[in-house]
Tab-separated table of N, CA, C and O and ligand atoms in Angstrom:
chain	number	residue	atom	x	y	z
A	1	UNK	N	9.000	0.368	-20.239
A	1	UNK	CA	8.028	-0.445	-20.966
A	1	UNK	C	7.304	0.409	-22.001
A	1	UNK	O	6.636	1.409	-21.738
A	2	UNK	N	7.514	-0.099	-23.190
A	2	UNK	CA	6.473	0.572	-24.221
A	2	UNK	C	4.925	-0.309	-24.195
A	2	UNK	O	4.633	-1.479	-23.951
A	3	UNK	N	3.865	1.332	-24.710
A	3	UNK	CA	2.621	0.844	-24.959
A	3	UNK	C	2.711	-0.356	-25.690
A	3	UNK	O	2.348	-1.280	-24.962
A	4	UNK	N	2.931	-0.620	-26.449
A	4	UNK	CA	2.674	-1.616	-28.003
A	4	UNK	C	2.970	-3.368	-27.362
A	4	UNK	O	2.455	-4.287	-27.999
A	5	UNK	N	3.862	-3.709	-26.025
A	5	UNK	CA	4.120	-4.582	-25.358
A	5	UNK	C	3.101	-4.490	-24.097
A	5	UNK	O	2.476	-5.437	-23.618
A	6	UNK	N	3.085	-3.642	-23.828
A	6	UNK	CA	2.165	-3.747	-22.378
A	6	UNK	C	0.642	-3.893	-23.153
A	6	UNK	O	-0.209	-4.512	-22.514
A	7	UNK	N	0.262	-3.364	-24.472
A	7	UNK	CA	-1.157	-3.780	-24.673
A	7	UNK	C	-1.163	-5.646	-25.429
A	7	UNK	O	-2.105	-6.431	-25.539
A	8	UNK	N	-0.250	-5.740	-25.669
A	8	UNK	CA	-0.005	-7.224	-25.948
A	8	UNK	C	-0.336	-8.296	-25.065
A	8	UNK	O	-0.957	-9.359	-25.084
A	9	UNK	N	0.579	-7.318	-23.989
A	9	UNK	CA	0.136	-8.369	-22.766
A	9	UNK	C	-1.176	-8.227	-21.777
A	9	UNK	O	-1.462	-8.939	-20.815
A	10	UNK	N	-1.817	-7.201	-22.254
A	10	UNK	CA	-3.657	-7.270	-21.841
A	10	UNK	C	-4.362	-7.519	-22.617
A	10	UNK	O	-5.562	-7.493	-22.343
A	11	UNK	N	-3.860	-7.916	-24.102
A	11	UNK	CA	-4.939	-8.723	-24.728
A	11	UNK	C	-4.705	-10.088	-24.508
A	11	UNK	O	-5.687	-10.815	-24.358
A	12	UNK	N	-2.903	-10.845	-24.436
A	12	UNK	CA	-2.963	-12.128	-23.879
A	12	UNK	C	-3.492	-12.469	-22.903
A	12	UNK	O	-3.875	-13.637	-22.841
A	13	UNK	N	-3.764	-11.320	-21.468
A	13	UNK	CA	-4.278	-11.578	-20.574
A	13	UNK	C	-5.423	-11.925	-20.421
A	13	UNK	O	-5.756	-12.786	-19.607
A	14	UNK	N	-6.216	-11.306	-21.184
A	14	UNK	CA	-7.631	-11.057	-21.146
A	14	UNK	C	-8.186	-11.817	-22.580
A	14	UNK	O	-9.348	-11.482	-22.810
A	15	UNK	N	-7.825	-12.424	-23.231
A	15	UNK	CA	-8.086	-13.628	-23.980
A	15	UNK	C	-8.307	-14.702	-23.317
A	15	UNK	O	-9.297	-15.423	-23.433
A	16	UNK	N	-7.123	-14.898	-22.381
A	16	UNK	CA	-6.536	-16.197	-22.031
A	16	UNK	C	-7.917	-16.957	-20.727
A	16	UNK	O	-8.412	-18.072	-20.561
A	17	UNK	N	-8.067	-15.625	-20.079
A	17	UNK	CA	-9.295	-15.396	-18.883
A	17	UNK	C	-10.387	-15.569	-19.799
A	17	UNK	O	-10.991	-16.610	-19.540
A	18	UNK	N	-10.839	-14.977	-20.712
A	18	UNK	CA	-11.883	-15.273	-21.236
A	18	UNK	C	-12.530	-16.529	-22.081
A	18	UNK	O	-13.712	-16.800	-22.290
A	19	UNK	N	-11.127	-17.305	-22.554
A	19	UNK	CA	-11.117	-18.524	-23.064
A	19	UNK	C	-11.336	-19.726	-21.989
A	19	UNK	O	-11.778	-20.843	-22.259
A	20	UNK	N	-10.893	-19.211	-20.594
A	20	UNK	CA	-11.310	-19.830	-18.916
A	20	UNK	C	-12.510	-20.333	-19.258
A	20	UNK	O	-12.751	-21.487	-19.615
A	21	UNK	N	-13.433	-19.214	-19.110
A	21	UNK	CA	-14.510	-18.572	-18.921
A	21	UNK	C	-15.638	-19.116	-20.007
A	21	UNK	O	-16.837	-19.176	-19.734
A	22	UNK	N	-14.893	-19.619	-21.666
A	22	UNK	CA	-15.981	-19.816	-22.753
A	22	UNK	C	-16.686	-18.526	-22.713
A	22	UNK	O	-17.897	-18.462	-22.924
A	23	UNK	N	-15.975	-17.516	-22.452
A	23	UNK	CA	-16.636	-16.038	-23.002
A	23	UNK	C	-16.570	-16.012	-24.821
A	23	UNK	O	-15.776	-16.565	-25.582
A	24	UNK	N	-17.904	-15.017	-25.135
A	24	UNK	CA	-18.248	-14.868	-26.301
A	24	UNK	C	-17.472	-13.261	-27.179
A	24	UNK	O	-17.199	-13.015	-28.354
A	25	UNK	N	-17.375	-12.664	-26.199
A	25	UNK	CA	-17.390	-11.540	-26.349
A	25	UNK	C	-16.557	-10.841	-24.794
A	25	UNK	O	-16.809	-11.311	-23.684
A	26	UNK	N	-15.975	-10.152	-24.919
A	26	UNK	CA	-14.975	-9.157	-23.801
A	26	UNK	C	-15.355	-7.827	-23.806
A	26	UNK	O	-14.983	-7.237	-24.820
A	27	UNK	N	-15.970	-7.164	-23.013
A	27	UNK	CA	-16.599	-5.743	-22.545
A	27	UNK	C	-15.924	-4.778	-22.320
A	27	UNK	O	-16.028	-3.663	-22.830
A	28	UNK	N	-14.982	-5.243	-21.325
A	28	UNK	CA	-14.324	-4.322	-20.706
A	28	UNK	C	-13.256	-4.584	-19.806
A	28	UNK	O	-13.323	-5.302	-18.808
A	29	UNK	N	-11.993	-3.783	-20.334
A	29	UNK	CA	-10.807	-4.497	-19.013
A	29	UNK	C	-10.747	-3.613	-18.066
A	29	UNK	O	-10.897	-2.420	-18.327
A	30	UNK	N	-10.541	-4.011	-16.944
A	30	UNK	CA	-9.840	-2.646	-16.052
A	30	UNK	C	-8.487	-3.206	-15.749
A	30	UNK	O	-8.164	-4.382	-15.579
A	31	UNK	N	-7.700	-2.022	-15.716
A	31	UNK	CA	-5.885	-2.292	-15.891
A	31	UNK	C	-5.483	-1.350	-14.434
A	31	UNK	O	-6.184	-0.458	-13.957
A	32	UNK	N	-4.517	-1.704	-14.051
A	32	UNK	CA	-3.896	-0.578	-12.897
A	32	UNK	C	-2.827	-0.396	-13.684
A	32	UNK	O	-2.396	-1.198	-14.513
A	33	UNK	N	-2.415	0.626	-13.429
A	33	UNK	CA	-1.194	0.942	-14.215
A	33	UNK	C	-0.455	2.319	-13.428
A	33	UNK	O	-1.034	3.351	-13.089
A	34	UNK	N	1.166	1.944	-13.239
A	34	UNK	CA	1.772	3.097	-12.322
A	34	UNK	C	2.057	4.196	-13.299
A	34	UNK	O	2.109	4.187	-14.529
A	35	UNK	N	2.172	4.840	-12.698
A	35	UNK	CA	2.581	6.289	-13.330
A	35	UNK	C	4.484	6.177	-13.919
A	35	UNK	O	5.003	6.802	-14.843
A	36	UNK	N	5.012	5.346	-13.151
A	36	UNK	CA	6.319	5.187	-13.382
A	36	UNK	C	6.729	4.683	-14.893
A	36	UNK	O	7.687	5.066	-15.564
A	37	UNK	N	5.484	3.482	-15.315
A	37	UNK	CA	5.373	2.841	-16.502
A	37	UNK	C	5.603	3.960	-17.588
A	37	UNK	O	6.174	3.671	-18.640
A	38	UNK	N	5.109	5.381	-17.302
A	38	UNK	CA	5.389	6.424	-18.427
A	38	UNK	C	4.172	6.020	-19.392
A	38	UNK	O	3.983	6.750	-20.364
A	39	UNK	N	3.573	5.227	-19.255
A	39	UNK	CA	2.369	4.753	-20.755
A	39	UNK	C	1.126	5.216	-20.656
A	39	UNK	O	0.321	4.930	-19.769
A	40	UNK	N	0.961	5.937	-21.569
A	40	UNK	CA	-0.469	6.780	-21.880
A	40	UNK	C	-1.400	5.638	-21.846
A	40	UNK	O	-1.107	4.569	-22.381
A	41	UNK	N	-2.801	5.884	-21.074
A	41	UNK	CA	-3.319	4.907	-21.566
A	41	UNK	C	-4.247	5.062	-22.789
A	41	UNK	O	-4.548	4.069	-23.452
A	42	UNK	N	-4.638	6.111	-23.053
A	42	UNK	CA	-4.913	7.027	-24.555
A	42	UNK	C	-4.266	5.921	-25.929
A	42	UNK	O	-4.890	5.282	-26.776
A	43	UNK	N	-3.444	5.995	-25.791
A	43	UNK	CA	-2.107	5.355	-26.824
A	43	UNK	C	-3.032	3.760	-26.489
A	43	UNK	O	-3.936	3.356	-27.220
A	44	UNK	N	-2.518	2.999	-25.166
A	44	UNK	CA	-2.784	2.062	-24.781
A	44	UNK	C	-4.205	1.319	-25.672
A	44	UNK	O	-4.332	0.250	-26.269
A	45	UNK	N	-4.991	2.297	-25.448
A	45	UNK	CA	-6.619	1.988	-26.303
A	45	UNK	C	-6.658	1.653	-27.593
A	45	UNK	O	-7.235	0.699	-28.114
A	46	UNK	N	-5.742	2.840	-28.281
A	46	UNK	CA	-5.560	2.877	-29.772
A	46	UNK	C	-5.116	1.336	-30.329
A	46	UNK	O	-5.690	0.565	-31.098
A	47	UNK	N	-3.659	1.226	-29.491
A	47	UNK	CA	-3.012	0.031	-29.889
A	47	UNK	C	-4.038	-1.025	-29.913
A	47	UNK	O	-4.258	-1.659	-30.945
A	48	UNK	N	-4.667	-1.236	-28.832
A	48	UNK	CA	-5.217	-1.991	-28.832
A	48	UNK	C	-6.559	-2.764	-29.453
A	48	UNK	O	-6.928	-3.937	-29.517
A	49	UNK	N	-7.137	-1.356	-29.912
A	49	UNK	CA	-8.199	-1.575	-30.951
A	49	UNK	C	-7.467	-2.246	-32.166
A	49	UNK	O	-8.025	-3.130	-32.816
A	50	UNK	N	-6.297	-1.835	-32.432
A	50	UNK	CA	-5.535	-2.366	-33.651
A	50	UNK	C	-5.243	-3.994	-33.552
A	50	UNK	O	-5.720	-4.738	-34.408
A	51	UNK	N	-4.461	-4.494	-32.502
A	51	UNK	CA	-4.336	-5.615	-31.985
A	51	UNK	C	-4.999	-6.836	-31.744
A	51	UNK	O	-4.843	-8.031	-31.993
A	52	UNK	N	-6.081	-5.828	-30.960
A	52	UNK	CA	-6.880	-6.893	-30.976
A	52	UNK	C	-8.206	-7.588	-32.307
A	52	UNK	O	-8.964	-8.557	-32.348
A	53	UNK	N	-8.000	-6.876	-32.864
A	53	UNK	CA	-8.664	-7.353	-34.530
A	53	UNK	C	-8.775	-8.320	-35.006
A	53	UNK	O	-7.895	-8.754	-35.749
A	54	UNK	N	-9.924	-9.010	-34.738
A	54	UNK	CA	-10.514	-10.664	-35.244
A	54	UNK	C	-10.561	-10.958	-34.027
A	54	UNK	O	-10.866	-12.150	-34.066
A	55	UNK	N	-10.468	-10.685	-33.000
A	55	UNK	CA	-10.361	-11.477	-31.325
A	55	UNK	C	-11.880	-10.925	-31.168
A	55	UNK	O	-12.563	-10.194	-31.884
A	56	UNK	N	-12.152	-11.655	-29.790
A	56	UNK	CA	-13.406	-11.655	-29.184
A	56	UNK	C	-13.176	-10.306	-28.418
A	56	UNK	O	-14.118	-9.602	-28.055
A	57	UNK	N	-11.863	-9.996	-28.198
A	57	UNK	CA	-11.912	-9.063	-27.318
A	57	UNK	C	-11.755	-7.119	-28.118
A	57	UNK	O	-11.482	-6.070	-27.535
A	58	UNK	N	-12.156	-7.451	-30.004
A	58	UNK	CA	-12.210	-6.259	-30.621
A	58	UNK	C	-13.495	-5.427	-29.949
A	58	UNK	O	-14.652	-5.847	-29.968
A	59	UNK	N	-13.057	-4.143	-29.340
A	59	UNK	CA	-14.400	-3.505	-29.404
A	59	UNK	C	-14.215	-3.061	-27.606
A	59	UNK	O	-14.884	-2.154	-27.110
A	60	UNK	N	-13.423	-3.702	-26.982
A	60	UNK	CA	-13.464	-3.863	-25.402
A	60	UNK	C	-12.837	-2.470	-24.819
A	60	UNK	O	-11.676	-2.151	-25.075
A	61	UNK	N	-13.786	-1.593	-23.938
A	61	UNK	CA	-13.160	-0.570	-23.427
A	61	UNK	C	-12.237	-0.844	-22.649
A	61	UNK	O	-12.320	-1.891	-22.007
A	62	UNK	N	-10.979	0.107	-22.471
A	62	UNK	CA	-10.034	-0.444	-21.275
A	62	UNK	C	-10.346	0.707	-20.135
A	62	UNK	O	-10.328	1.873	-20.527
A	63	UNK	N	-10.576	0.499	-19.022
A	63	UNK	CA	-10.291	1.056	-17.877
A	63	UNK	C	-8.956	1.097	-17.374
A	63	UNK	O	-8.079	0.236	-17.449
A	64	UNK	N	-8.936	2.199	-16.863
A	64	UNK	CA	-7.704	2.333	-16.363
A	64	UNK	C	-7.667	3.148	-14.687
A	64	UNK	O	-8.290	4.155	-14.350
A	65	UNK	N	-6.795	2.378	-13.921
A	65	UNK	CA	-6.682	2.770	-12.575
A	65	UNK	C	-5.385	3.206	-12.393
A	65	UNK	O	-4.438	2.422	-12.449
A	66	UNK	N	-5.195	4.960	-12.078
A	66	UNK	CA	-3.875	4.582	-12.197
A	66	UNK	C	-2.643	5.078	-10.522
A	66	UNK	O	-3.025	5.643	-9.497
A	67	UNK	N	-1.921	4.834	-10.689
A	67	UNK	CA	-1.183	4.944	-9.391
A	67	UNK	C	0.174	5.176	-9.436
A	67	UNK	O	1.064	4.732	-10.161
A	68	UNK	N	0.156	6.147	-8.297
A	68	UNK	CA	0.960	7.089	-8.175
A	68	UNK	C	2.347	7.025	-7.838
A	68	UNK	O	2.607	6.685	-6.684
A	69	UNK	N	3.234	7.269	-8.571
A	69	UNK	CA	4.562	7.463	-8.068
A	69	UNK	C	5.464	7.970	-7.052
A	69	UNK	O	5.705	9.175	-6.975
A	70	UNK	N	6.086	6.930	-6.100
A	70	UNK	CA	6.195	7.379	-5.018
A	70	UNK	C	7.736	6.699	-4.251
A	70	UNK	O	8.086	5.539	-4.468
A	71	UNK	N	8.323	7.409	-3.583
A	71	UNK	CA	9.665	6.469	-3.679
A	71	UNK	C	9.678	6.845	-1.849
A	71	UNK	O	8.898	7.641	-1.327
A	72	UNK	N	11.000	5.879	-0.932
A	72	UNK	CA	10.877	6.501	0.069
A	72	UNK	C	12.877	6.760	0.066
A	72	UNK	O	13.755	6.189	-0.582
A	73	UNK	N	12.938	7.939	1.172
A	73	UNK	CA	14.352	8.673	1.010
A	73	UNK	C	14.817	7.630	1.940
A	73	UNK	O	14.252	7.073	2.881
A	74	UNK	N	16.349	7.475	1.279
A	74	UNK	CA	17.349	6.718	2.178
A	74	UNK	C	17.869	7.361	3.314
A	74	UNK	O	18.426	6.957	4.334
A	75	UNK	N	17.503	8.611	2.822
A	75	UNK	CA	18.355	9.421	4.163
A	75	UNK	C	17.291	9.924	5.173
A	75	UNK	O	17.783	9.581	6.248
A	76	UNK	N	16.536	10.319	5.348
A	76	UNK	CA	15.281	10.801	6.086
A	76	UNK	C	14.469	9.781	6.008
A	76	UNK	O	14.094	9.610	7.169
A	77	UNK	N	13.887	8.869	5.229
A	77	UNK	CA	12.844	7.859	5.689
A	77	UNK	C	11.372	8.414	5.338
A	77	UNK	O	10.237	7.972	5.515
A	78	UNK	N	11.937	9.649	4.728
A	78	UNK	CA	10.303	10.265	4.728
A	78	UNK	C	9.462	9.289	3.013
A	78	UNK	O	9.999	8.612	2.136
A	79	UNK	N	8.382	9.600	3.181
A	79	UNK	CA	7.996	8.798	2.064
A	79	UNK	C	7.728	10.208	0.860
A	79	UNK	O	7.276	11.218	1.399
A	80	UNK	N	7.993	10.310	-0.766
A	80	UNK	CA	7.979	11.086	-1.602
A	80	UNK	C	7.166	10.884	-2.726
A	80	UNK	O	7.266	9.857	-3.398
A	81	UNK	N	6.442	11.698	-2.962
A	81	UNK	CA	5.921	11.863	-4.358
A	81	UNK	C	6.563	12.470	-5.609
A	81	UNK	O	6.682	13.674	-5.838
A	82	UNK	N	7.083	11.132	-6.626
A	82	UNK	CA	7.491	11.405	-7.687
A	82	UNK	C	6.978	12.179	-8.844
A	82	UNK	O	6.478	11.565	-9.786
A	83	UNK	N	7.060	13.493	-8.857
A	83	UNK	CA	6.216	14.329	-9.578
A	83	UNK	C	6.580	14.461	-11.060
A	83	UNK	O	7.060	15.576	-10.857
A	84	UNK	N	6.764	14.293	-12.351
A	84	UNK	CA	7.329	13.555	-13.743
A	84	UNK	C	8.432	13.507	-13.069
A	84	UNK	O	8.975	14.608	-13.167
A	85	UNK	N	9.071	12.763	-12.405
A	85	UNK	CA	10.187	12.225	-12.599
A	85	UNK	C	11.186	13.062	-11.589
A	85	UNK	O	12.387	12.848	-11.424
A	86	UNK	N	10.538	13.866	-11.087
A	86	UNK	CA	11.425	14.648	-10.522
A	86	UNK	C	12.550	13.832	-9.424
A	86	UNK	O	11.960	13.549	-8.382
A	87	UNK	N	13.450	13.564	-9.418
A	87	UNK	CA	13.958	12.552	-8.453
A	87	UNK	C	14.339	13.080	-7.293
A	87	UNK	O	15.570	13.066	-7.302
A	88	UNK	N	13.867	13.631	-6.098
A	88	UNK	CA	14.483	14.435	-5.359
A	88	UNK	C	13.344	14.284	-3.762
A	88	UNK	O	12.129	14.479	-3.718
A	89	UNK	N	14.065	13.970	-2.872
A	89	UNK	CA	12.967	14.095	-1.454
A	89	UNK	C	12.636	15.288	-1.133
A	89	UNK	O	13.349	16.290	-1.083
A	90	UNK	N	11.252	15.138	-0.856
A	90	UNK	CA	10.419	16.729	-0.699
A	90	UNK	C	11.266	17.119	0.439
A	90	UNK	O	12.084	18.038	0.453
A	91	UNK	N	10.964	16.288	1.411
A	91	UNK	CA	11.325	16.107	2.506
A	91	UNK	C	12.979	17.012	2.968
A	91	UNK	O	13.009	18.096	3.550
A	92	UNK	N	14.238	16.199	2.513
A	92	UNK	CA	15.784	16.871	2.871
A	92	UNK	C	16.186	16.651	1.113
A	92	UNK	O	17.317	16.289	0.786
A	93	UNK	N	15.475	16.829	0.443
A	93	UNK	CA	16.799	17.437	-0.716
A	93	UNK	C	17.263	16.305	-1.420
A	93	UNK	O	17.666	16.313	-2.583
A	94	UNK	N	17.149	14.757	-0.220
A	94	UNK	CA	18.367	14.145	-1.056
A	94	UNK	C	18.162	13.283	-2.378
A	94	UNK	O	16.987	13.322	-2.743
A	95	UNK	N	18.970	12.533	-3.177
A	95	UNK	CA	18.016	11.664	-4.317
A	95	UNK	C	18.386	10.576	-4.141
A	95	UNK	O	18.495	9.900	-5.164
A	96	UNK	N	18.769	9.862	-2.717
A	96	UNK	CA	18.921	8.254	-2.712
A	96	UNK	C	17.523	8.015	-2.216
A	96	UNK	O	17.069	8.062	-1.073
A	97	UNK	N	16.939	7.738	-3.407
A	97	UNK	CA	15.208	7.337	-2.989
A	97	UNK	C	15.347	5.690	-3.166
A	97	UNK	O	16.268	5.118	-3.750
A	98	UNK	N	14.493	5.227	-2.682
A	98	UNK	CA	13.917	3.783	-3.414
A	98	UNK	C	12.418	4.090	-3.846
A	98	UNK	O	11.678	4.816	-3.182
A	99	UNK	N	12.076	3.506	-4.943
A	99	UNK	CA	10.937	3.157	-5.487
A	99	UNK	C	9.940	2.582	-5.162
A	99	UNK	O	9.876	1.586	-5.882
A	100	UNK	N	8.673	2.625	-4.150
A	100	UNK	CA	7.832	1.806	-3.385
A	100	UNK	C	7.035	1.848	-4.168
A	100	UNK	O	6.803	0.643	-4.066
A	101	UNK	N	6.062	2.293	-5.232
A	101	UNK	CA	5.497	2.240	-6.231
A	101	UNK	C	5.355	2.963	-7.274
A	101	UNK	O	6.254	3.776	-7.492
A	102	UNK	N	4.686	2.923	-7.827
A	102	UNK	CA	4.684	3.579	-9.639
A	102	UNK	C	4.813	2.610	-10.834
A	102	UNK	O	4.589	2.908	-12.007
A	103	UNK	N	5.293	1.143	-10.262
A	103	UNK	CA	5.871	0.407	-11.419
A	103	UNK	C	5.071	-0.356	-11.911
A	103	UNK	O	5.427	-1.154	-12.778
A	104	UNK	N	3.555	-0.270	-11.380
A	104	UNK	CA	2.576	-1.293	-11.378
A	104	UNK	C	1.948	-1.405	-12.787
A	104	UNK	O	1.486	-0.456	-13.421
A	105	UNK	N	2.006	-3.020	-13.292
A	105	UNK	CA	0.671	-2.912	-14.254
A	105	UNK	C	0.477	-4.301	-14.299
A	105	UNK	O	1.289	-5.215	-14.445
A	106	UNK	N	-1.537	-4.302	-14.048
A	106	UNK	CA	-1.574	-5.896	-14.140
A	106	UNK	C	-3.289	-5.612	-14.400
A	106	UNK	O	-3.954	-4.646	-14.026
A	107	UNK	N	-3.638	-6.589	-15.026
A	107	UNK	CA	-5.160	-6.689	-15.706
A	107	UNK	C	-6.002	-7.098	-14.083
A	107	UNK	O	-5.603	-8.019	-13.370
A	108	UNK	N	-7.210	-6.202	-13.727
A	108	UNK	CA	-7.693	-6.376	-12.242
A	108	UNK	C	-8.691	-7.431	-12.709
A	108	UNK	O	-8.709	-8.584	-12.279
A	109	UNK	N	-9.558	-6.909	-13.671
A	109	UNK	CA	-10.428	-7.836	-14.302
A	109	UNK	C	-11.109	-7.851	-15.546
A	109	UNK	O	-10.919	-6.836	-16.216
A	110	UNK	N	-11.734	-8.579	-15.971
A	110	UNK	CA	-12.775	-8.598	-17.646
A	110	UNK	C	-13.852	-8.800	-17.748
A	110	UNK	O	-14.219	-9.915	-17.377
A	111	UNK	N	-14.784	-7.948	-18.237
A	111	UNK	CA	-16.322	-7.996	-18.566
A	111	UNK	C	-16.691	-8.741	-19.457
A	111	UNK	O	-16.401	-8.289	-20.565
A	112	UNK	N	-17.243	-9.757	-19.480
A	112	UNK	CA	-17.617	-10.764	-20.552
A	112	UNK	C	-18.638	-11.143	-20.625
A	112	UNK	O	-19.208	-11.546	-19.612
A	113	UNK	N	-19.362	-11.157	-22.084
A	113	UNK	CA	-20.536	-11.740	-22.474
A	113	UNK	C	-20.264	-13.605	-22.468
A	113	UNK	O	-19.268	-14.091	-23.005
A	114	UNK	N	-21.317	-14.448	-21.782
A	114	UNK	CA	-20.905	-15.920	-22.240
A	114	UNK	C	-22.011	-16.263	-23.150
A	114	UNK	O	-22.033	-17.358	-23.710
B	1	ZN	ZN1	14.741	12.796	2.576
């Protein structure tokens, strides 16, 4: 997933909630976001100041929560921390992991003036 789509879809998100709401103005998002996503949320901000331009939601800090990459081994069962990418169980060596998280991103909530 690139930044430039994932901030698209937290300003649709957080429009869409705030238009719920008859909000005037949008404060602040907080986002979870996995580490697996690869997306700065640095970048994430930028885009988004750009994006969101003429919206209620220009001006809105994003929070960010973020979470950790983590897979568990097919062969041992042990659970692993994906360190950049490293694909490999701490645990026995092996790399038939599955992915139990890292992939996460979803808007938690929005600060709004009404
Ligand atoms: Zn293992």
């Amino acid at each position: 997933m690139h930044e430039l789509s994932i901030t698209q879809s937290i300003l649709n998100i957080a429009l869409s909630s705030a238009e719920n709401e008859h909000a005037k103005k949008i404060n602040k998002i907080k986002i979870t976001l996995g580490e697996m996503t690869g997306c700065v949320p640095q970048y994430i901000q930028e885009y988004f100041d750009i994006v969101s331009e003429g919206t209620i939601a220009h001006g809105a800090k994003l929070e960010f929560d973020s979470i950790p990459a983590s897979a568990k081994c097919l062969d041992c069962g042990a659970e692993t921390r994906l360190i950049r990418f490293r694909f490999r169980c701490e645990h026995c060596g092996s790399q038939k992991l599955k992915i139990v998280s890292g992939r996460e991103f979803l808007v938690d909530s929005i600060d709004i003036d009404d």
